[in-house]
Amino acid sequence: MLLRTAVFLGIATASALVSGGEAGTPAGTGAPGAPGPVGAGGAPGLRPAGPPEKSYRLRPMTAEAPARPPTVKPAVRNRPILELPADAAHASAMVLTFDDGPDPRYTPAILDTLARHGVRAMFFVCGEMATENRDLLRRMVAEGHVIGNHTWTHPLIPTLGRSALEAEIGRTSEVVRQSVGEAPLWFRAPYGAWNRAAFEIGADLGMEPLAWTVDTLDWKEPGTTTIVSRVMAGAGPGVIVLNHDAGGDRTQSVHALATYLPQLLARGYRMTLPTLPPR
């Protein structure tokens, strides 16, 4: 008799546990109006009959998060920007740009000169150089300069198929993003050789195309004095100057910058950065 009673009590206890809720709370039908979970307003609600509602498991956790605004991309241009807008804000402004780097043999000296005069510039980097010199990318950003995209290997764009060009531009933007936290917002075609695909791919990656007004031709190594003369002769409101900090021996470029920059400042020019057009 005692054995039968013990077995009966064991079965009854197991049955009660199985019928309980997810937290082990008994979930019998109970009397109408029995206290249930606390509602959203803090007042006790009524426990529904049957098993607890589990459909919340099917709701995405981000259902209540506000939707992110879509990224606004620039319009696809059919020509690059060549100079700053002709307005009062840029009456004495010029932009200094440096292509093909960063190169640890020359870029640090250029950065030193810019810092000495409190000037910011733009550096259009090639991905194959950038990936090996990420510390220089970080220094550029830390000192207030702007990094632009100059493709990965500096190819002649019109000779590439679209997929190859997408890789050249896309990989460079990704290296910059990984290194400094943000992808470039400006793009420059090597040799100034633009085509429709370059404008489309650049815009799709959120970049504006920027060219130049004054070409120092420093890559030809014409001599420091010649480079300085070209910059000073071409100086003017809204001018964008093209220099190089890599791609060959850039000793002349380094020395030329140290010579012409204080002369430009003494003439009343101020070195600035371009503003992104409205999108």
Coordinates of C-alpha atoms in Angstrom, one line a residue:
M1 CA 0.0 0.0 0.0
L2 CA 2.8 2.4 0.9
L3 CA 4.6 1.6 -2.4
R4 CA 1.5 2.3 -4.5
T5 CA 1.0 5.7 -2.7
A6 CA 4.6 6.7 -3.4
V7 CA 4.3 5.9 -7.1
F8 CA 1.1 7.8 -7.4
L9 CA 2.6 10.9 -5.7
G10 CA 5.7 10.8 -8.0
I11 CA 3.5 10.7 -11.1
A12 CA 1.4 13.6 -9.9
T13 CA 4.4 15.7 -9.2
A14 CA 6.0 15.1 -12.6
S15 CA 2.7 15.9 -14.3
A16 CA 2.5 19.3 -12.5
L17 CA 6.1 20.2 -13.6
V18 CA 5.5 19.4 -17.2
S19 CA 2.4 21.6 -17.4
G20 CA 4.2 24.6 -15.9
G21 CA 5.4 27.7 -17.8
E22 CA 8.9 28.5 -19.3
A23 CA 10.2 29.8 -15.9
G24 CA 8.7 26.8 -14.0
T25 CA 5.6 28.7 -12.9
P26 CA 2.4 26.4 -12.8
A27 CA 0.2 27.3 -15.7
G28 CA -3.1 25.6 -14.9
T29 CA -6.3 27.0 -16.0
G30 CA -7.0 28.5 -12.6
A31 CA -9.9 30.7 -11.8
P32 CA -10.9 33.6 -14.1
G33 CA -9.1 36.8 -13.1
A34 CA -6.1 35.1 -11.5
P35 CA -3.1 37.4 -11.4
G36 CA -0.8 37.0 -14.4
P37 CA 2.3 38.8 -15.7
V38 CA 2.7 42.5 -15.1
G39 CA 1.5 44.5 -18.1
A40 CA 3.3 47.3 -19.9
G41 CA 1.6 49.9 -17.7
G42 CA 2.8 48.2 -14.5
A43 CA -0.6 46.8 -13.5
P44 CA -1.2 43.0 -13.2
G45 CA -2.8 41.5 -16.3
L46 CA -4.9 38.4 -16.7
R47 CA -3.1 35.1 -17.5
P48 CA -4.5 33.6 -20.7
A49 CA -5.6 30.0 -20.7
G50 CA -3.3 27.5 -22.3
P51 CA 0.4 27.6 -22.8
P52 CA 2.3 30.9 -22.7
E53 CA 2.6 32.9 -25.9
K54 CA 6.0 32.3 -27.6
S55 CA 5.5 34.1 -30.9
Y56 CA 8.0 36.8 -29.7
R57 CA 10.7 34.3 -30.7
L58 CA 9.8 34.9 -34.3
R59 CA 10.1 38.7 -34.1
P60 CA 13.4 40.2 -35.3
M61 CA 15.3 42.0 -32.6
T62 CA 15.6 45.1 -34.8
A63 CA 11.9 45.5 -35.4
E64 CA 11.8 48.5 -33.1
A65 CA 15.0 50.1 -34.3
P66 CA 14.6 53.3 -36.5
A67 CA 15.4 52.7 -40.2
R68 CA 18.7 54.1 -41.3
P69 CA 18.5 56.9 -43.9
P70 CA 19.7 55.8 -47.3
T71 CA 23.2 56.8 -48.4
V72 CA 23.1 59.7 -50.8
K73 CA 25.5 59.2 -53.7
P74 CA 26.9 61.9 -55.8
A75 CA 25.6 62.4 -59.3
V76 CA 27.6 60.8 -62.1
R77 CA 29.6 63.6 -63.8
N78 CA 30.9 63.7 -67.3
R79 CA 34.0 65.7 -66.4
P80 CA 36.1 66.2 -63.3
I81 CA 36.2 69.2 -61.0
L82 CA 39.1 71.3 -62.1
E83 CA 39.2 74.2 -59.6
L84 CA 37.4 75.7 -56.6
P85 CA 34.2 77.7 -57.2
A86 CA 34.8 81.3 -58.3
D87 CA 33.3 83.1 -55.3
A88 CA 34.3 85.3 -52.5
A89 CA 35.0 82.4 -50.1
H90 CA 37.8 81.2 -52.4
A91 CA 39.1 84.6 -53.6
S92 CA 42.6 83.8 -52.2
A93 CA 42.3 80.0 -51.8
M94 CA 44.4 77.3 -53.4
V95 CA 44.5 73.5 -53.0
L96 CA 47.8 71.5 -52.9
T97 CA 47.5 67.9 -54.0
F98 CA 50.0 65.0 -54.0
D99 CA 49.6 61.8 -56.1
D100 CA 50.9 58.2 -56.1
G101 CA 52.0 57.8 -52.5
P102 CA 52.4 57.4 -49.7
D103 CA 56.2 56.7 -50.0
P104 CA 58.1 56.6 -46.7
R105 CA 61.1 58.2 -48.5
Y106 CA 59.3 61.4 -49.4
T107 CA 55.8 61.7 -47.9
P108 CA 57.0 62.3 -44.3
A109 CA 59.1 65.3 -45.4
I110 CA 56.2 66.7 -47.3
L111 CA 54.0 66.3 -44.2
D112 CA 56.6 68.0 -42.1
T113 CA 56.7 71.0 -44.4
L114 CA 52.9 71.3 -44.4
A115 CA 52.8 71.0 -40.6
R116 CA 55.5 73.7 -40.2
H117 CA 53.3 76.1 -42.1
G118 CA 50.0 75.0 -40.7
V119 CA 48.7 73.9 -44.1
R120 CA 46.4 71.0 -45.0
A121 CA 46.5 69.2 -48.4
M122 CA 45.1 66.3 -50.3
F123 CA 46.9 63.0 -50.9
F124 CA 45.6 60.8 -53.7
V125 CA 47.0 57.4 -52.8
C126 CA 47.6 54.3 -54.8
G127 CA 46.4 51.2 -53.0
E128 CA 49.6 49.2 -53.5
M129 CA 51.5 51.9 -51.7
A130 CA 48.8 52.6 -49.1
T131 CA 48.5 49.0 -48.0
E132 CA 52.3 48.9 -47.1
N133 CA 52.3 52.3 -45.4
R134 CA 49.1 52.5 -43.4
D135 CA 50.9 54.5 -40.6
L136 CA 51.3 57.3 -43.1
L137 CA 47.6 57.3 -43.9
R138 CA 46.8 57.6 -40.3
R139 CA 49.3 60.5 -39.9
M140 CA 47.7 62.3 -42.8
V141 CA 44.2 62.1 -41.2
A142 CA 45.5 63.0 -37.8
E143 CA 47.1 66.1 -39.2
G144 CA 44.0 67.2 -41.0
H145 CA 44.8 66.2 -44.5
V146 CA 42.3 64.5 -46.9
I147 CA 43.0 61.2 -48.6
G148 CA 41.7 60.5 -52.1
N149 CA 41.6 57.4 -54.2
H150 CA 44.1 57.1 -57.1
T151 CA 43.4 53.4 -58.0
W152 CA 45.5 50.5 -56.9
T153 CA 48.3 50.2 -59.5
H154 CA 48.1 53.6 -61.3
P155 CA 46.9 52.1 -64.6
L156 CA 45.7 53.9 -67.8
I157 CA 42.0 53.6 -67.1
P158 CA 40.7 53.5 -70.7
T159 CA 42.7 50.3 -71.3
L160 CA 40.9 48.4 -68.5
G161 CA 37.6 46.4 -68.6
R162 CA 35.0 47.5 -66.2
S163 CA 35.5 44.6 -63.7
A164 CA 39.2 45.3 -63.5
L165 CA 38.6 49.0 -63.0
E166 CA 36.1 48.3 -60.2
A167 CA 38.8 46.2 -58.5
E168 CA 41.4 49.0 -58.9
I169 CA 39.2 51.6 -57.4
G170 CA 37.2 49.5 -54.9
R171 CA 40.3 47.8 -53.3
T172 CA 42.0 51.2 -52.7
S173 CA 38.9 52.6 -51.0
E174 CA 38.7 49.5 -48.8
V175 CA 42.4 49.8 -47.7
V176 CA 41.8 53.5 -46.8
R177 CA 38.7 52.6 -44.9
Q178 CA 40.4 49.8 -43.0
S179 CA 43.3 52.1 -42.1
V180 CA 41.6 55.4 -41.1
G181 CA 37.9 54.3 -40.5
E182 CA 36.4 56.1 -43.5
A183 CA 36.6 55.5 -47.2
P184 CA 37.8 58.3 -49.6
L185 CA 35.2 60.9 -50.8
W186 CA 37.4 62.0 -53.7
F187 CA 38.8 60.2 -56.8
R188 CA 41.5 61.1 -59.3
A189 CA 42.2 59.2 -62.5
P190 CA 45.9 58.4 -63.2
Y191 CA 47.3 60.5 -66.0
G192 CA 44.0 62.5 -66.0
A193 CA 42.6 59.8 -68.3
W194 CA 38.9 59.6 -67.4
N195 CA 36.1 57.6 -69.0
R196 CA 32.5 57.0 -68.4
A197 CA 33.1 53.9 -66.3
A198 CA 35.5 55.8 -64.0
F199 CA 32.9 58.4 -63.3
E200 CA 30.2 55.8 -62.7
I201 CA 32.3 53.6 -60.4
G202 CA 33.6 56.5 -58.5
A203 CA 30.1 57.9 -57.9
D204 CA 28.8 54.5 -56.9
L205 CA 31.5 54.4 -54.2
G206 CA 30.5 57.9 -53.0
M207 CA 33.4 59.8 -54.5
E208 CA 33.6 63.1 -56.4
P209 CA 36.1 63.3 -59.3
L210 CA 38.9 65.9 -58.8
A211 CA 41.5 66.9 -61.4
W212 CA 43.9 69.9 -61.3
T213 CA 44.5 73.4 -62.7
V214 CA 48.3 73.6 -62.4
D215 CA 50.5 70.6 -63.3
T216 CA 54.0 71.0 -61.9
L217 CA 55.3 68.1 -64.1
D218 CA 57.5 67.3 -61.1
W219 CA 57.4 63.6 -62.1
K220 CA 59.7 64.5 -65.0
E221 CA 62.3 65.8 -62.4
P222 CA 62.8 69.1 -64.3
G223 CA 64.7 70.6 -61.4
T224 CA 63.5 72.3 -58.1
T225 CA 63.7 75.8 -59.6
T226 CA 61.5 74.8 -62.5
I227 CA 58.9 73.2 -60.3
V228 CA 58.8 76.4 -58.1
S229 CA 58.5 78.6 -61.1
R230 CA 55.5 76.6 -62.5
V231 CA 53.6 76.8 -59.2
M232 CA 54.2 80.5 -58.7
A233 CA 53.3 81.4 -62.3
G234 CA 50.1 79.4 -62.1
A235 CA 49.0 80.6 -58.6
G236 CA 45.6 82.2 -58.5
P237 CA 42.2 82.0 -56.8
G238 CA 40.7 78.5 -56.9
V239 CA 43.7 76.9 -58.3
I240 CA 44.4 73.2 -57.7
V241 CA 48.1 72.3 -57.8
L242 CA 49.3 68.8 -58.8
N243 CA 52.5 67.5 -57.1
H244 CA 53.8 63.9 -56.5
D245 CA 55.1 62.3 -53.4
A246 CA 55.9 58.9 -55.0
G247 CA 56.4 57.1 -58.3
G248 CA 60.1 57.9 -58.6
D249 CA 62.7 60.1 -57.1
R250 CA 60.7 62.9 -55.5
T251 CA 63.6 64.8 -53.9
Q252 CA 63.0 67.8 -56.1
S253 CA 59.3 67.8 -55.2
V254 CA 60.1 67.8 -51.5
H255 CA 62.5 70.7 -51.9
A256 CA 60.2 72.6 -54.2
L257 CA 57.3 72.5 -51.7
A258 CA 59.6 73.9 -49.0
T259 CA 60.4 76.8 -51.3
Y260 CA 57.2 77.8 -52.9
L261 CA 54.8 77.2 -50.0
P262 CA 56.1 80.1 -47.8
Q263 CA 56.2 82.3 -51.0
L264 CA 52.5 81.6 -51.7
L265 CA 51.6 82.3 -48.1
A266 CA 53.6 85.6 -48.2
R267 CA 51.6 86.7 -51.2
G268 CA 48.3 86.3 -49.3
Y269 CA 47.2 82.9 -50.6
R270 CA 45.7 80.5 -48.2
M271 CA 45.9 76.7 -48.7
T272 CA 42.5 75.1 -48.2
L273 CA 40.5 71.9 -49.0
P274 CA 37.7 71.5 -51.4
T275 CA 34.1 71.2 -50.1
L276 CA 32.0 68.4 -51.4
P277 CA 29.2 69.6 -53.7
P278 CA 25.6 69.3 -52.4
R279 CA 24.1 65.8 -52.9

